[in-house]
């Protein structure tokens, strides 16, 4: 057995070494194709003779293996049934026995499996977990509870469905009573072990997991067994909210301990119960409110208490939302105490905040701006104050305004010594002035009518932005952030005045100052007025663009280490936005921008570490290609080929899908030119099956291949590359997730190559599609097939057309076309084709069928009439004109799906191609085309209208035919 494990263990060790990790990962991917690979990984995790690092690497590899290989998109197992059963049999027991670091990875793997299998295909899991619980073995119990939490926590963000409630009830039926028993036992053990430091900490570790599970089990509905024991549960929760024991204290003031986590978890559960189960829980609330207040007024400022303080504040925020309890705050004296004893101590800057500002600037920015500071004191105190504002706007404004004036006066007495007072004043004012959340696009949309945000800025904040020296960096950040928050309240002229000041801040040496300045500039360039027009135009930015870009690139590359270059995504996002706004005016700075982006690509290529940064980096390259390539495509192709080819040759998997998109955008920008040697040399590598195995590559590869084919038909035919292309189509069309890309590739192939090349392959391609249509069609497949029919039918002038399609279909199976046309093509054309260009293709196809198809005149006489009726129905719904949008959005990098698989670049997104751009007025074109065809065919259309259409349909057809 050891001989079987050792090669994989060596590869896992090599994957931890930056010098060998790429090659090791490739070998591991090869190993995972072998049967039983997952079980080898689990055995390495379980074997204590291996170093912890190897065991952890194996657990991580197992998690990623499960993520890729557990089920297909239809939910069918991709692994042999015996391997699936073995994994389920071993996994729970293994997770209970391995170190905590490995438990975390195995827990994630269990959660992935549970998403697919729990509970119907893994209905023994809960019984297995319950059977392993013990009265007093905390190591085993904690392992069981971690497994349970990794599964049950999936419920928290889910919407209510019958299937979800069935699953929860299945769990409660088996796990509910043992859970309550273990909760009671753990409480008793804490009492028994209160003098034993090690045992007490183990007990609290268990209590922490039990509180998490308490939240999981009640996150959707109040479990009946919890309601039955609500008095005892409330008593226990209150006991541990106020519990203290010196043996649980640590000398470390930075890291929260088990006591803090248990109390914070109780506060989190209280928030849930207040929001969802007030009717049942209401009688017990008063003791918790009093205890939370006492906790907040007596707890110290140390960082280790931050999570507890923030959760306690969130609990009081939930209480303030309840009208009956909120009235307790409706008093000036009480509100003054709340502000003085709870809000201000947790909103004011602490030394730990200043240390974070100085020592970890990027972390400070991310916490402050992206909402990741939801568990910080400042955010929680602000949210509590905002909730009180919603209930008592004037009273809270009056009370807080006194404190704002006090802090501003304190600052004015000694600006150097009392600068923190001004920070508090500005933060307080922002808290009462802003209504609602700070949105990504507009900042604050509405403000407190009792205060004037612009006047406050001019009198108290603007001076910090204007000053070149003598101002604390944090106050400069406050000034910039104030503009960021209230950007929608500033007028266009005010922004024109402020923009140069923000650009000037880029030269300030402090990390946070230039980062916040970049953030504010980028967001205001996205800001639109009520009509959707940009507040700042391209003309406002162009005079500043050159210096701004030069400064941004200088800051980004200040430290040339790859991890430092890509550390600050906000700077690169600003570069991207500037390029989007100045459009083709980038030509005046083309050499600067091109050289800098290429250099950054080369630096980060060896060690991609920040997906947000390199996403914005490639969006910036996309913007450059979009606006500069039409002016000088040759320069961009020559300059970008080398760094892009290096990405592909070195298989930088994080970058490859982006590079394929950018290659395609370069070619599309100069579609009429001859394909250069650079791109001709790409054809063979991108036809290799291995490059299509990565799902993230597929959309970009289809786009790239589609942009190459029109410019290299002779080369592809000469080098026998047609069949590999069609082999890729066959593979794509067989996978539901890729079927649309298969159709895209096939349509590009047909539109690029002469009919003589297409014809020998059309029958086998159509056979593949018809087989899929019959055996496993999806809604999308059906729509794409119907669009494909019209795509072929509309191209009769190129030797295709409806008769070509009919002849091929009848060769495959005699009598096939009529039912296919009547039961699939015509109904779906009228009911499912929604996109304007698809409907336009259908109109052209149906018109040409009526005008020129011999088969419909001679063989499908009724079909001619049905086709005319379908065409008239399409024309009855006018096609909307194509839209052009100057606002180019970017992806939400905080979305959970961001960076998983394929991420499309919006700056160089392929525009929808109109196959008939010459057809502008569709109805008029139909009338003219049918009239001309009637002349070509000696009145055949007039005869068919008269003989095959009802009088009502004849009248409708006459209305579109010109006299």
Short mmCIF file of N, CA, C and O in Angstrom, two decimals, residues 11 59 148 503 547:
data_model
loop_
_atom_site.label_atom_id
_atom_site.label_comp_id
_atom_site.label_asym_id
_atom_site.label_seq_id
_atom_site.Cartn_x
_atom_site.Cartn_y
_atom_site.Cartn_z
N UNK A 11 4.38 13.92 -5.32
CA UNK A 11 3.82 14.98 -6.17
C UNK A 11 3.16 16.07 -5.32
O UNK A 11 3.26 17.26 -5.64
N UNK A 59 -5.50 16.70 1.53
CA UNK A 59 -6.90 17.07 1.83
C UNK A 59 -7.39 18.14 0.86
O UNK A 59 -8.54 18.08 0.38
N UNK A 148 -21.26 18.00 10.74
CA UNK A 148 -22.67 18.43 10.71
C UNK A 148 -22.78 19.88 10.28
O UNK A 148 -23.61 20.23 9.43
N UNK A 503 -7.03 63.68 -8.63
CA UNK A 503 -5.90 63.20 -9.43
C UNK A 503 -4.58 63.61 -8.77
O UNK A 503 -3.62 62.84 -8.73
N UNK A 547 -1.26 62.22 -17.49
CA UNK A 547 -0.56 62.25 -16.19
C UNK A 547 -1.16 61.24 -15.22
O UNK A 547 -0.43 60.61 -14.44
#
